[in-house]
Structures are given as structure tokens and as C-alpha cells.
Short mmCIF file of C-alpha atoms and ligand atoms in Angstrom, two decimals:
data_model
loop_
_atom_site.label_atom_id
_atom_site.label_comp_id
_atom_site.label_asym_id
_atom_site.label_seq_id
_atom_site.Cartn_x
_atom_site.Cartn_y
_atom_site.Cartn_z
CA UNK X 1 20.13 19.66 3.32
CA UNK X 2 21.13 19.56 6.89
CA UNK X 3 20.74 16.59 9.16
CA UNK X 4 19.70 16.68 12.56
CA UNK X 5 19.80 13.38 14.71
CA UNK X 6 18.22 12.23 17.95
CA UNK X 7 20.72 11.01 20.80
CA UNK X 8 19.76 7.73 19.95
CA UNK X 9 20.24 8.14 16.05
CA UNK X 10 23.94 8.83 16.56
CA UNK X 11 24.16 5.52 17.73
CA UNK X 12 23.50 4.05 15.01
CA UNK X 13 25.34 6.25 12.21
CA UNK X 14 28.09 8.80 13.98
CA UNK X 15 28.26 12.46 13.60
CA UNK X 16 31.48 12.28 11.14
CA UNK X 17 29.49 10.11 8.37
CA UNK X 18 26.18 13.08 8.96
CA UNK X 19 28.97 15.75 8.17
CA UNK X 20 30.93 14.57 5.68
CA UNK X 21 27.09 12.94 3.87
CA UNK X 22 25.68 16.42 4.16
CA UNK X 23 28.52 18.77 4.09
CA UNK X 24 27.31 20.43 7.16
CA UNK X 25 28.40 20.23 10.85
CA UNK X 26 26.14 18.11 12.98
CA UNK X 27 24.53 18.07 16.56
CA UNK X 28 21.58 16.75 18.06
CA UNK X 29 21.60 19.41 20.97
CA UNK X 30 20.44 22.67 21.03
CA UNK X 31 23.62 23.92 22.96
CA UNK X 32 26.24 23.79 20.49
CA UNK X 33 26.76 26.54 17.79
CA UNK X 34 24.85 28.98 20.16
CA UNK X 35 25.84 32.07 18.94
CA UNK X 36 23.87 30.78 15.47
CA UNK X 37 20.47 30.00 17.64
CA UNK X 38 20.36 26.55 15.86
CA UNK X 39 16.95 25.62 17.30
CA UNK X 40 15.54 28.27 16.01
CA UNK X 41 16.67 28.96 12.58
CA UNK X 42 17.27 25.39 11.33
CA UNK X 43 13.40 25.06 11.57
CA UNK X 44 13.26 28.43 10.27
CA UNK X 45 15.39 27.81 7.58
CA UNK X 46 13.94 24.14 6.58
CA UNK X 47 11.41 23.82 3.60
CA UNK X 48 10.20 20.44 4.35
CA UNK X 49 11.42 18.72 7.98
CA UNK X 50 11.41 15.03 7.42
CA UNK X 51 11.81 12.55 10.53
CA UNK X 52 12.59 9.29 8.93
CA UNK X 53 12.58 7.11 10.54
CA UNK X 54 10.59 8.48 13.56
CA UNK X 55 10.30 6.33 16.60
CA UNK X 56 7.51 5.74 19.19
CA UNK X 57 9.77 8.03 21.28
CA UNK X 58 9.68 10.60 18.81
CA UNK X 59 6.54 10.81 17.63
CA UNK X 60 5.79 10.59 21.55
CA UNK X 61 7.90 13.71 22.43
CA UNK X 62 6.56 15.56 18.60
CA UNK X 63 2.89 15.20 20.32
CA UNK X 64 3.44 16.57 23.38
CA UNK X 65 5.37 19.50 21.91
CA UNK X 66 8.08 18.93 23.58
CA UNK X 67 11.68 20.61 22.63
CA UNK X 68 14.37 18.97 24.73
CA UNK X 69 16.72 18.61 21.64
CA UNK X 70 17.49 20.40 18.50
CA UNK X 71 14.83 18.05 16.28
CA UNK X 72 12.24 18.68 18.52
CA UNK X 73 13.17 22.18 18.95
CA UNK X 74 13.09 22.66 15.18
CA UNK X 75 9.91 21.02 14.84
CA UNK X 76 7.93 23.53 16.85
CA UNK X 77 9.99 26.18 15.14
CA UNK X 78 9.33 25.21 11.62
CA UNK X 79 6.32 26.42 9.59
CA UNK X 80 6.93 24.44 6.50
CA UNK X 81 5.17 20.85 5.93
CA UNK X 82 6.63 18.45 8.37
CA UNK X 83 6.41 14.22 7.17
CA UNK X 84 7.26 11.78 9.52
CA UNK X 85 8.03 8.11 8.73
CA UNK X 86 7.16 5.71 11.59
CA UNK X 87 9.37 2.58 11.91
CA UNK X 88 8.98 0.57 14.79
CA UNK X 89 8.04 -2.60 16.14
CA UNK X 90 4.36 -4.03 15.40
CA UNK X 91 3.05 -3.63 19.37
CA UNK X 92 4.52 -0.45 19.29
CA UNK X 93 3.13 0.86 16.10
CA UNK X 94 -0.07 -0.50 17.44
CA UNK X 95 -0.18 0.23 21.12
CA UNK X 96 -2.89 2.80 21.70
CA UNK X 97 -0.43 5.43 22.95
CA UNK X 98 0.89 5.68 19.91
CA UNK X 99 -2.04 5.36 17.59
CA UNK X 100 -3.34 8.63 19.80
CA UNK X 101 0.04 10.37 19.00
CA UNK X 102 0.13 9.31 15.79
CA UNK X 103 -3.64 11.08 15.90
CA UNK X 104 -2.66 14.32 17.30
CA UNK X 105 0.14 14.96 14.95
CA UNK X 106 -2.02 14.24 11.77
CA UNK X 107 -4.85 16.70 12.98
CA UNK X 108 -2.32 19.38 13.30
CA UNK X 109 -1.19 19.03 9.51
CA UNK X 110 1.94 16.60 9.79
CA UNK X 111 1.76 14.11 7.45
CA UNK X 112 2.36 10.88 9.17
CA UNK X 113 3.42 7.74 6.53
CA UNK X 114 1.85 5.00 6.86
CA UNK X 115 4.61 2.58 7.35
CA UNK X 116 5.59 -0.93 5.43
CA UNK X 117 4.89 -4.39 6.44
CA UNK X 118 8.22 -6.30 6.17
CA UNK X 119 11.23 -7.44 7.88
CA UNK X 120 11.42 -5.67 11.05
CA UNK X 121 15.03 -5.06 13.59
CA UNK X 122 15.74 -8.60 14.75
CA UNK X 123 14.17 -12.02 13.19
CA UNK X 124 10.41 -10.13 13.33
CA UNK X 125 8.17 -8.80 10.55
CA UNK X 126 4.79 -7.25 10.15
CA UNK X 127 3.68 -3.57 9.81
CA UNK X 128 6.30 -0.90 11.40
CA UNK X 129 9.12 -0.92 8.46
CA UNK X 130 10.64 2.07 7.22
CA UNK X 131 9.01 2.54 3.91
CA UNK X 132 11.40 1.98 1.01
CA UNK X 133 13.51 5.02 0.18
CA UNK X 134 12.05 6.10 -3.50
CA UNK X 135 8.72 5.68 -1.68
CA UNK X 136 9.47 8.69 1.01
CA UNK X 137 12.27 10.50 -1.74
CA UNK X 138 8.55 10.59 -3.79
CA UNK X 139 6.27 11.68 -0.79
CA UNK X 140 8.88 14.63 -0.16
CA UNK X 141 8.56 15.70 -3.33
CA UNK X 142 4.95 15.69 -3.17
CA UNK X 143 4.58 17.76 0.08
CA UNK X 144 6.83 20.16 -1.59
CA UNK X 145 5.21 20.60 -4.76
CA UNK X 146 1.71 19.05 -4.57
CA UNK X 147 0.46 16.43 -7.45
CA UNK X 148 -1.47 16.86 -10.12
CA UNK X 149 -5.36 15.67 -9.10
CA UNK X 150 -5.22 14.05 -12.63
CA UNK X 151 -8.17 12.18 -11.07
CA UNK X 152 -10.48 14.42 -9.64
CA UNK X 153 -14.28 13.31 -10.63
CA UNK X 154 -13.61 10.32 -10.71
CA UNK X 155 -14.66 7.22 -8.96
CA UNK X 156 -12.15 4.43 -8.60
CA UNK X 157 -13.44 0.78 -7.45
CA UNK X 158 -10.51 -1.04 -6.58
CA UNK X 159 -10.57 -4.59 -4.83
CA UNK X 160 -7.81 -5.31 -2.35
CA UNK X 161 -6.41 -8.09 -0.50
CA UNK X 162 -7.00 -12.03 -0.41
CA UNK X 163 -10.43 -13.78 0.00
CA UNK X 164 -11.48 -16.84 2.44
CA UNK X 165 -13.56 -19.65 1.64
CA UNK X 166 -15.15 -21.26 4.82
CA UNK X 167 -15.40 -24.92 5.35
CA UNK X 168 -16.88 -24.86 8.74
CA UNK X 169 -17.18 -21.71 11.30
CA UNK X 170 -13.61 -22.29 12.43
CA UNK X 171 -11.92 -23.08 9.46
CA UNK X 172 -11.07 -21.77 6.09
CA UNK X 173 -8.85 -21.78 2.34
CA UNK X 174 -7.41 -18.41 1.68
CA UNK X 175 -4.37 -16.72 0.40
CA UNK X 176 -1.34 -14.72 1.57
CA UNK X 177 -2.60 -11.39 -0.40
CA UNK X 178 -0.78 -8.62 2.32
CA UNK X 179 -3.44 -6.18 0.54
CA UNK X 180 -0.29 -3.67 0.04
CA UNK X 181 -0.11 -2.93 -3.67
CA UNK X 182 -4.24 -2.79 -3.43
CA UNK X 183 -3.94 -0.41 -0.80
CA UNK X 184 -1.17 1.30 -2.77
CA UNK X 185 -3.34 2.01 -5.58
CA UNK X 186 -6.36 3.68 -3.06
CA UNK X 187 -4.04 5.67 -1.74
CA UNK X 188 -2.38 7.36 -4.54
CA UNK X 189 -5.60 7.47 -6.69
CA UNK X 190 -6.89 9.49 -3.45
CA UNK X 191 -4.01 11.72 -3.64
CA UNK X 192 -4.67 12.34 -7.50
CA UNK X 193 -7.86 13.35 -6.07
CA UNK X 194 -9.98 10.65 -6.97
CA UNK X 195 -13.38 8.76 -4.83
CA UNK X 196 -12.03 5.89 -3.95
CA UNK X 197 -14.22 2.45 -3.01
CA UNK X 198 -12.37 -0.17 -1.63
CA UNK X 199 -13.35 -3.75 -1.61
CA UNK X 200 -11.45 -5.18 0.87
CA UNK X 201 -10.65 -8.50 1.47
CA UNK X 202 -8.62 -10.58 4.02
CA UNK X 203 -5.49 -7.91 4.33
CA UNK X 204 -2.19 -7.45 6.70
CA UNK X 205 -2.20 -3.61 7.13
CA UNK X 206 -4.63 -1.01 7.76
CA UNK X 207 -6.51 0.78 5.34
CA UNK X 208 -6.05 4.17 3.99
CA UNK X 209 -7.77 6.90 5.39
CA UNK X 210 -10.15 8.50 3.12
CA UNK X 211 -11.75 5.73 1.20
CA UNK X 212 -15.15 4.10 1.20
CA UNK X 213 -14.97 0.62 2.41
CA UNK X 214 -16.84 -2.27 1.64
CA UNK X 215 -16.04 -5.47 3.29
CA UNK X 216 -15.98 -8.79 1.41
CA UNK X 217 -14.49 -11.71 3.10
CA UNK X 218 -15.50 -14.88 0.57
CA UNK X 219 -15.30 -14.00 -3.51
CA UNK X 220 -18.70 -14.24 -4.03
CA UNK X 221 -18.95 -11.10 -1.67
CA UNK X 222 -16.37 -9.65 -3.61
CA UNK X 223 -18.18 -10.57 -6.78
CA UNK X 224 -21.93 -8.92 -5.30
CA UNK X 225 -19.83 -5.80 -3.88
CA UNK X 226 -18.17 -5.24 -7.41
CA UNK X 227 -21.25 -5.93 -9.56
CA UNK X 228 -22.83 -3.60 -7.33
CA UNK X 229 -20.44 -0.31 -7.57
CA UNK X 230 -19.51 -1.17 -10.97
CA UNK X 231 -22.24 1.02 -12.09
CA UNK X 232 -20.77 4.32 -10.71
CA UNK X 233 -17.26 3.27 -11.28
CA UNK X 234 -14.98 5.60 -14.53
CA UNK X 235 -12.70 2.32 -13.36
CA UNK X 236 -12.82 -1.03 -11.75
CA UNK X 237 -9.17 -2.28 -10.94
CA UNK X 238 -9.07 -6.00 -9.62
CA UNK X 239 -6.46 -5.61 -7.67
CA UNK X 240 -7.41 -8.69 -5.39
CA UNK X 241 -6.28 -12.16 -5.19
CA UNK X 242 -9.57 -13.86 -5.79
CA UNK X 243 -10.07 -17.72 -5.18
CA UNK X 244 -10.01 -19.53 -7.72
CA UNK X 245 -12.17 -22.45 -6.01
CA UNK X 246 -14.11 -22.73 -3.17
CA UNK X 247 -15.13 -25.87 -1.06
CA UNK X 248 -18.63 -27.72 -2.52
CA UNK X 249 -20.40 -27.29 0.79
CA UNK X 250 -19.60 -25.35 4.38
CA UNK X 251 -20.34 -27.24 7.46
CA UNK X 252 -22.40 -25.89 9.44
CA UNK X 253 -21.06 -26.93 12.38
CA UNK X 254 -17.55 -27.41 13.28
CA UNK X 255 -16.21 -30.85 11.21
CA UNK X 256 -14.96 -33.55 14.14
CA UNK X 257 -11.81 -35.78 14.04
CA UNK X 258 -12.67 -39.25 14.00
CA UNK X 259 -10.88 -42.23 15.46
CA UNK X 260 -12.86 -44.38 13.13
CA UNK X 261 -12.37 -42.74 9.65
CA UNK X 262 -10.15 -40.86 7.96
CA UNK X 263 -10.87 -37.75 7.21
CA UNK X 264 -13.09 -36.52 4.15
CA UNK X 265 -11.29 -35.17 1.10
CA UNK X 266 -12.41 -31.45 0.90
CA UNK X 267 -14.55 -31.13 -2.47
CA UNK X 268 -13.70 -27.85 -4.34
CA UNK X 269 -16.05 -25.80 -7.23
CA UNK X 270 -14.78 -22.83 -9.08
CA UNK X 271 -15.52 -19.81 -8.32
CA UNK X 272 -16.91 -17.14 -10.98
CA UNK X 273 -14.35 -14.64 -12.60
CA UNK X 274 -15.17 -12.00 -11.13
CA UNK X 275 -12.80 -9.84 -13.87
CA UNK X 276 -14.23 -11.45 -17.10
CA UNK X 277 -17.80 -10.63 -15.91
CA UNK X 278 -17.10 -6.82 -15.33
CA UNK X 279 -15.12 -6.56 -18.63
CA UNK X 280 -18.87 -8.24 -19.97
CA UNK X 281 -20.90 -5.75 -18.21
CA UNK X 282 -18.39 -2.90 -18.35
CA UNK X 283 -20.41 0.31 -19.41
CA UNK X 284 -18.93 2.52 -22.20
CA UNK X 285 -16.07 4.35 -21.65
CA UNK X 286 -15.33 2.36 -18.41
CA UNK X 287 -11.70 1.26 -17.37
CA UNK X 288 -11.30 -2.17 -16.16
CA UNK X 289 -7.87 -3.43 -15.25
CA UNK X 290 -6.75 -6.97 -14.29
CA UNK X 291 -3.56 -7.92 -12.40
CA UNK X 292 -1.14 -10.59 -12.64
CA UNK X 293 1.29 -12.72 -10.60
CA UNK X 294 3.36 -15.12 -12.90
CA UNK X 295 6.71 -17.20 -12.33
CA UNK X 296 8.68 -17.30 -15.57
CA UNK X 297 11.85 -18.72 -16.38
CA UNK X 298 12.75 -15.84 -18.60
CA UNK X 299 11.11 -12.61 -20.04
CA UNK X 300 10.00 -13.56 -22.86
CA UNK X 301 7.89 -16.34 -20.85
CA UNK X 302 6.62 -13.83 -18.69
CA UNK X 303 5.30 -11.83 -21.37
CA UNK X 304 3.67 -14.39 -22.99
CA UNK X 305 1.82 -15.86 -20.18
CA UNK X 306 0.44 -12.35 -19.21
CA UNK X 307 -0.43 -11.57 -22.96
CA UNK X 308 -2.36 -14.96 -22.91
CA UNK X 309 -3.81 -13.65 -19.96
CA UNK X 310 -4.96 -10.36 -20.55
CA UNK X 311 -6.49 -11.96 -24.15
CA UNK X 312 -8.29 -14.84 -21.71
CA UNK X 313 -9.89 -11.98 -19.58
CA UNK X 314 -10.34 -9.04 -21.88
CA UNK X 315 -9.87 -6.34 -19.57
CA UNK X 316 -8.14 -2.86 -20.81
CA UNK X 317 -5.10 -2.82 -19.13
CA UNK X 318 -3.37 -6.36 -17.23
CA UNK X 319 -0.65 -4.94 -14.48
CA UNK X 320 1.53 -8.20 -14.49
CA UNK X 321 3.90 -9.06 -10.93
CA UNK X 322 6.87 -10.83 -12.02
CA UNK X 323 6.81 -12.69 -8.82
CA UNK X 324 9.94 -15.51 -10.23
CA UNK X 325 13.66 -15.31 -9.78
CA UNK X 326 13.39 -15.89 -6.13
CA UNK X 327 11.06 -12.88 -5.59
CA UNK X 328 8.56 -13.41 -2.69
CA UNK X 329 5.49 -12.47 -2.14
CA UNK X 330 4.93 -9.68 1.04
CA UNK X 331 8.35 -7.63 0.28
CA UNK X 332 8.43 -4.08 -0.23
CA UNK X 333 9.49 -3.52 -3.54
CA UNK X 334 8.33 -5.24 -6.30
CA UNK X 335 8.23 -4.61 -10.60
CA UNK X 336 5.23 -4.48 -13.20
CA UNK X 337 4.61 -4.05 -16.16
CA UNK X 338 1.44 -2.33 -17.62
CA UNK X 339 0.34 -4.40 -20.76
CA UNK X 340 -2.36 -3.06 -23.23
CA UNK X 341 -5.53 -5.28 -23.85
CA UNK X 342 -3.46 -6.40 -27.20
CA UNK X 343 -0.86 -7.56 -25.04
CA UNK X 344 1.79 -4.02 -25.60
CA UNK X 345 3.55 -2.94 -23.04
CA UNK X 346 2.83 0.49 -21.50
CA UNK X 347 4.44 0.93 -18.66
CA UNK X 348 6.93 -0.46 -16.68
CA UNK X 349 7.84 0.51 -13.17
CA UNK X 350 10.38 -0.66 -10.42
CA UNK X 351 11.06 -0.21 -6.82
CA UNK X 352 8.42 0.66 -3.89
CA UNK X 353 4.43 -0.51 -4.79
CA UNK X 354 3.60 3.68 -4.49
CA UNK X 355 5.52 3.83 -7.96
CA UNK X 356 4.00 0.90 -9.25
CA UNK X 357 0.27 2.33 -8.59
CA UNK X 358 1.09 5.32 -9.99
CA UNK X 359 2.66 4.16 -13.29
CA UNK X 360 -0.80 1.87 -13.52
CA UNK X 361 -3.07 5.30 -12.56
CA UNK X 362 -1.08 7.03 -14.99
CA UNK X 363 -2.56 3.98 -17.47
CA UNK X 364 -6.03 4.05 -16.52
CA UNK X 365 -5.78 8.07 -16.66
CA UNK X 366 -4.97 8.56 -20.21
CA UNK X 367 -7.87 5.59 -21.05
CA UNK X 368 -10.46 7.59 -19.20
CA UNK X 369 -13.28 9.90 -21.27
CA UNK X 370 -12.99 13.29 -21.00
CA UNK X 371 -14.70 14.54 -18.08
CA UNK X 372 -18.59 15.37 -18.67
CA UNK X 373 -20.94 18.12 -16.83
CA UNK X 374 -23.18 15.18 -15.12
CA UNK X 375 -19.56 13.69 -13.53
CA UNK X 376 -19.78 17.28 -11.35
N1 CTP M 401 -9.79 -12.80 -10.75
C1 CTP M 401 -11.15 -12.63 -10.60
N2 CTP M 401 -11.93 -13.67 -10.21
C2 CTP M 401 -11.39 -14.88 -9.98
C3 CTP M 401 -9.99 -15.06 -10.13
C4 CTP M 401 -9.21 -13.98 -10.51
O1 CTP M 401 -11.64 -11.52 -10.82
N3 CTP M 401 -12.17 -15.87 -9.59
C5 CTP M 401 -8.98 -11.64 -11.19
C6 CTP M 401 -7.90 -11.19 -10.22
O2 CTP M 401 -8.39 -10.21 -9.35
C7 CTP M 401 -6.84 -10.62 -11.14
C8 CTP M 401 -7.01 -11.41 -12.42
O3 CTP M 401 -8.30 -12.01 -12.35
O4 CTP M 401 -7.09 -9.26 -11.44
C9 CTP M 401 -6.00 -12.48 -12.66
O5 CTP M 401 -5.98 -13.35 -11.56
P1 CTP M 401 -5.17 -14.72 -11.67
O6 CTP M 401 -5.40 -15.51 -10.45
O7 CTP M 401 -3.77 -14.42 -12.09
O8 CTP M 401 -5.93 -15.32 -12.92
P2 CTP M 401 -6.41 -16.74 -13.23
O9 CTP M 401 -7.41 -16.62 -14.32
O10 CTP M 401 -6.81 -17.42 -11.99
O11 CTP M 401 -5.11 -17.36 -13.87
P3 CTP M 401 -4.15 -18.53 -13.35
O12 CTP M 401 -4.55 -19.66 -14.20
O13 CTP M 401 -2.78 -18.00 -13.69
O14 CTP M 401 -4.41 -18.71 -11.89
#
């Protein structure tokens, strides 16, 4: 491995800690070491270039095929695959400059990650994070030795994010649901070569490229969207944070304060299960897989809550967040466990959400039916 930094890089970690890491001398200009051509060969040499993480700058410079130092230099030198992980502030991530250079770079084969929504440099968050280590160790693997499309022929519905209830047209209940291990799940069942509908709800980061969306904001357009693909679907994974319980009655019109009287208590109904009535309808040989968040005190609680839940709902396989200990909700990593419809646990799987959506894929894979002539 050899390590190339930008000017900018070194100011962060020095040259000495590069070396003595990768055993190698470093530079980030093409005009030491001459006699060796370094920004030739090193590109030359490379299997895989990885820019992680890569900054608007950067990817700016990458675009415009620029070769003012020895990264850039080795990037238009190199003829390997080239992955570069964006991490950056929000606006930056999002400004349109960068969305177009971020554009240019994927149609010429680099694979651009999308990155994590998290804590950002400073006090901000949102979307612009480095994605977590085992997540782009993973990717690098993959680019280097392709996966296996363990899915292909199959069609994947997969519901993602949080819904929102309405009570008037400016106000509503939802949930925090980021949308990131849904999301997580599209796009590795898409790299396992599977078609891939989303039903998206209210989510915090964009959706993968090469899905079929469907956009459901309350969770009775979640339910009709489901219901309806169900049909077509070797799996259904709930992957969403449905309501529970919606308001009795939307306003039509925007509800006023009132000097005179206090406000009206909001009136809630339940909403359907939208998992126990696809397990109901689910045709034969169809996968349907629940999730769950639970708080537990220990392990044993944890397990017994999600066995009682994945009895309660019936579905094949119940992916179960531990989401107690003083684990939040939105972070990067996060652990699950894959139970079996009798409650036995399958799988278990640590670290970034890519691993977890493959460990449940890797589930819902060996439940599938052999492939028949009519799936083409
Ligand atoms: N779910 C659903 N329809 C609902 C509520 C939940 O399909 N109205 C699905 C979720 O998508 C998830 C699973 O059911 O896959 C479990 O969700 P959860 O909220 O944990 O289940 P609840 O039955 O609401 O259990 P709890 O009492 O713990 O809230």
C-alpha cells in the first residue's frame, strides 16, 4: 500500500506517521523522487486508488482532470478502479458544483460513495461524513473482486424511512427514521444484483441510484404502495418506522390559537400493521422480514422482547436494533441480530449498517425458492 496525501492532508496527519504506517516514503508532489517518475508509475502501479476522504476540492480538481500534484497526477495515470469517499460539509456536499462533479466522475466509471449522515468537523451533523471504516475496507474489496449477484431475478420491496401523519396542512406527528439502514439494504441488494422497489418515506439522505421509487408520506400510503407490489415481490422487508397511530381527523384548514380556549387534545386511532397483513397475504415461497428497535436492560431481555415480537407479527425473519445502553438513534454504526420466525438467532452483525444489510440479505437469500424459468 502506498499513501499519497494532498497538501492539505499533511496537515492533518504528517509525513513521518504516512511512512512509518505504510512503510513507504511519502510526498504529495510530483517533484520529489524524480528519477522514479512517481506520477506516473504510482498510478501505474496501483490496483485500486482510493481517495478517502475526498474533499469538494478534490473531487473539484479529479473532474476537471487536473494533475497539479502527485494524487491527481496518479489519478489520470491509473487504469485500475478508482473509489472516492466524499466527506464534507452538508452545503458543500450539496452545492450544485459539486453534485455536477460528483456527476462527471461517476459517468466516467469512478465509483463515488455515497457518504454518511452524522457528526460532521465542528458541532454540525447531517449528510457529508466519512463513511465508517469497515464500510469503505468492504467497498474496496468489492471493486477489487466483484460480489456475488446472489440476487439476480429477484425483486426486493423494501420500505424505508419514517412516515407523517397530518393534522392540518402545516402540521404533522412523525418520527426521526434517518432512512439509512433502509437505504442500506436497497443498495446492497442492488449490488447483489437484485430489482429493487423502494417505498420511501420521510428520510434524511438521498436515495440510491438504481432503484424504483415509490413515494409514501402517511402509513396508509405505505400500506396501499406495499399491498400493491407485494404481488411481484420474492421479498418484502419492512424496513420502515411505521406509525403506530395517527390523529382521528386532519383539519382541513390550518387549526388557530385561541385566546379563549385552550387548545384541543389531539385524538389518535391506530394505524393498520402494515407487516402482519403482508405476512397474511404473503404468496408462497415469499420472504417477508420485520425489523426491530428495542431498549433492554440486558440480553437476555432483548431477546425476549424481539422473540415475542417476531411470534406477534409472524414474519420469516425479525432483524432486531438493540438501540439501549446509551445507543442513539441516527449514528453510523449500529448491531442486529437476525432472528428466525421461531425466535433463533441467525445472524448477528456489528459495525457500519452496509454489514448489517448484508448479513440480513444473506438471510432472506438462503429462504428464497430456487429460481424458476417464468422469474427470467
Ligand atoms: N410495522 C408495520 N406497521 C405498523 C407498525 C409497524 O408494518 N403500523 C412494522 C415495522 O415496519 C417493523 C415492525 O412492524 O418492521 C416492527 O415495528 P415496531 O414499531 O417495533 O412494532 P410494534 O408492533 O409497533 O411494537 P412496539 O409495541 O414495540 O412498538
Amino acid at each position: 500500500m502506498r499513501v499519497v496525501p494532498t497538501a492539505s492532508a499533511l496537515r492533518f496527519v504528517g509525513a513521518p506517521t504516512w511512512e512509518a504506517l505504510s512503510g513507504h516514503p511519502v510526498s504529495d508532489s510530483v517533484w520529489s523522487d524524480v528519477p522514479a517518475v512517481p506520477h506516473v508509475s504510482l498510478g501505474r502501479w496501483a490496483d485500486i486508488v482510493v481517495v478517502a476522504p475526498a474533499s469538494a476540492n478534490l473531487l473539484a480538481r479529479a473532474a476537471a482532470g487536473m494533475s497539479d500534484d502527485l494524487l491527481t497526477a496518479s489519478l489520470l495515470t491509473t487504469t485500475g478502479p478508482v473509489l472516492m469517499a466524499p466527506a464534507m460539509h452538508t452545503e458543500m456536499w450539496e452545492h450544485p458544483a459539486t453534485r455536477a462533479n460528483v456527476a462527471t466522475l461517476r459517468s466516467r466509471g469512478v465509483q463515488v460513495v455515497e457518504p454518511a449522515v452524522g457528526r460532521l468537523t465542528g458541532a454540525d451533523s447531517g449528510a457529508g461524513r466519512l463513511p465508517e471504516p469497515e464500510d469503505l475496507a468492504r467497498l474496496v474489496e468489492e471493486a477489487l473482486e466483484p460480489p456475488a449477484r446472489d440476487l439476480a431475478g429477484r425483486h426486493l420491496v423494501v420500505s424505508v424511512g419514517g412516515t407523517r401523519e397530518d393534522l392540518d396542512p402545516v402540521r404533522f406527528l412523525g418520527n426521526r427514521s434517518s432512512g439509512r439502514q433502509g437505504f442500506a439494504i436497497v443498495e446492497r441488494a442492488l449490488a447483489r444484483g437484485a430489482e429493487v422497489t423502494a417505498v420511501v418515506g420521510t428520510v434524511e439522505v438521498a436515495v440510491p441510484a438504481g432503484a424504483r421509487v415509490l413515494a409514501a408520506t402517511t402509513a396508509s400510503d405505505m400500506r396501499e404502495a406495499l399491498l400493491a407490489e407485494q404481488g411481484s415481490a420474492d421479498a418484502v422487508i419492512m424496513a420502515a418506522a411505521v406509525a403506530d397511530f395517527r390523529p382521528d381527523a386532519t383539519s382541513a384548514t390550518k387549526i388557530k390559537k385561541s385566546d379563549d380556549h385552550e387548545p384541543e387534545p389531539i385524538r389518535l386511532v391506530r394505524n393498520p400493521d402494515i407487516l402482519v397483513e403482508l405476512v397474511s397475504r404473503r404468496p408462497e415461497g415469499q420472504v417477508v422480514v420485520g425489523f426491530a428497535a428495542e431498549t433492554a436492560s440486558s440480553d437476555e431481555e432483548l431477546l425476549a422482547l424481539a422473540r415475542a415480537k417476531a411470534a406477534r407479527k409472524g414474519c420469516d425473519l425479525l432483524v432486531v436494533n438493540d438501540v439501549g445502553g446509551g445507543r442513539v438513534f441516527g449514528r453510523d454504526d449500529t448491531t442486529v441480530r437476525v432472528l428466525a420466525a421461531g425466535g433463533e438467532v441467525l445472524a448477528e452483525a456489528s459495525g457500519g449498517k452496509s454489514g448489517a444489510a448484508d448479513a440480513v440479505l444473506d438471510e432472506v437469500a438462503k429462504l428464497l425458492p430456487p429460481l424458476t424459468r417464468s422469474h427470467g
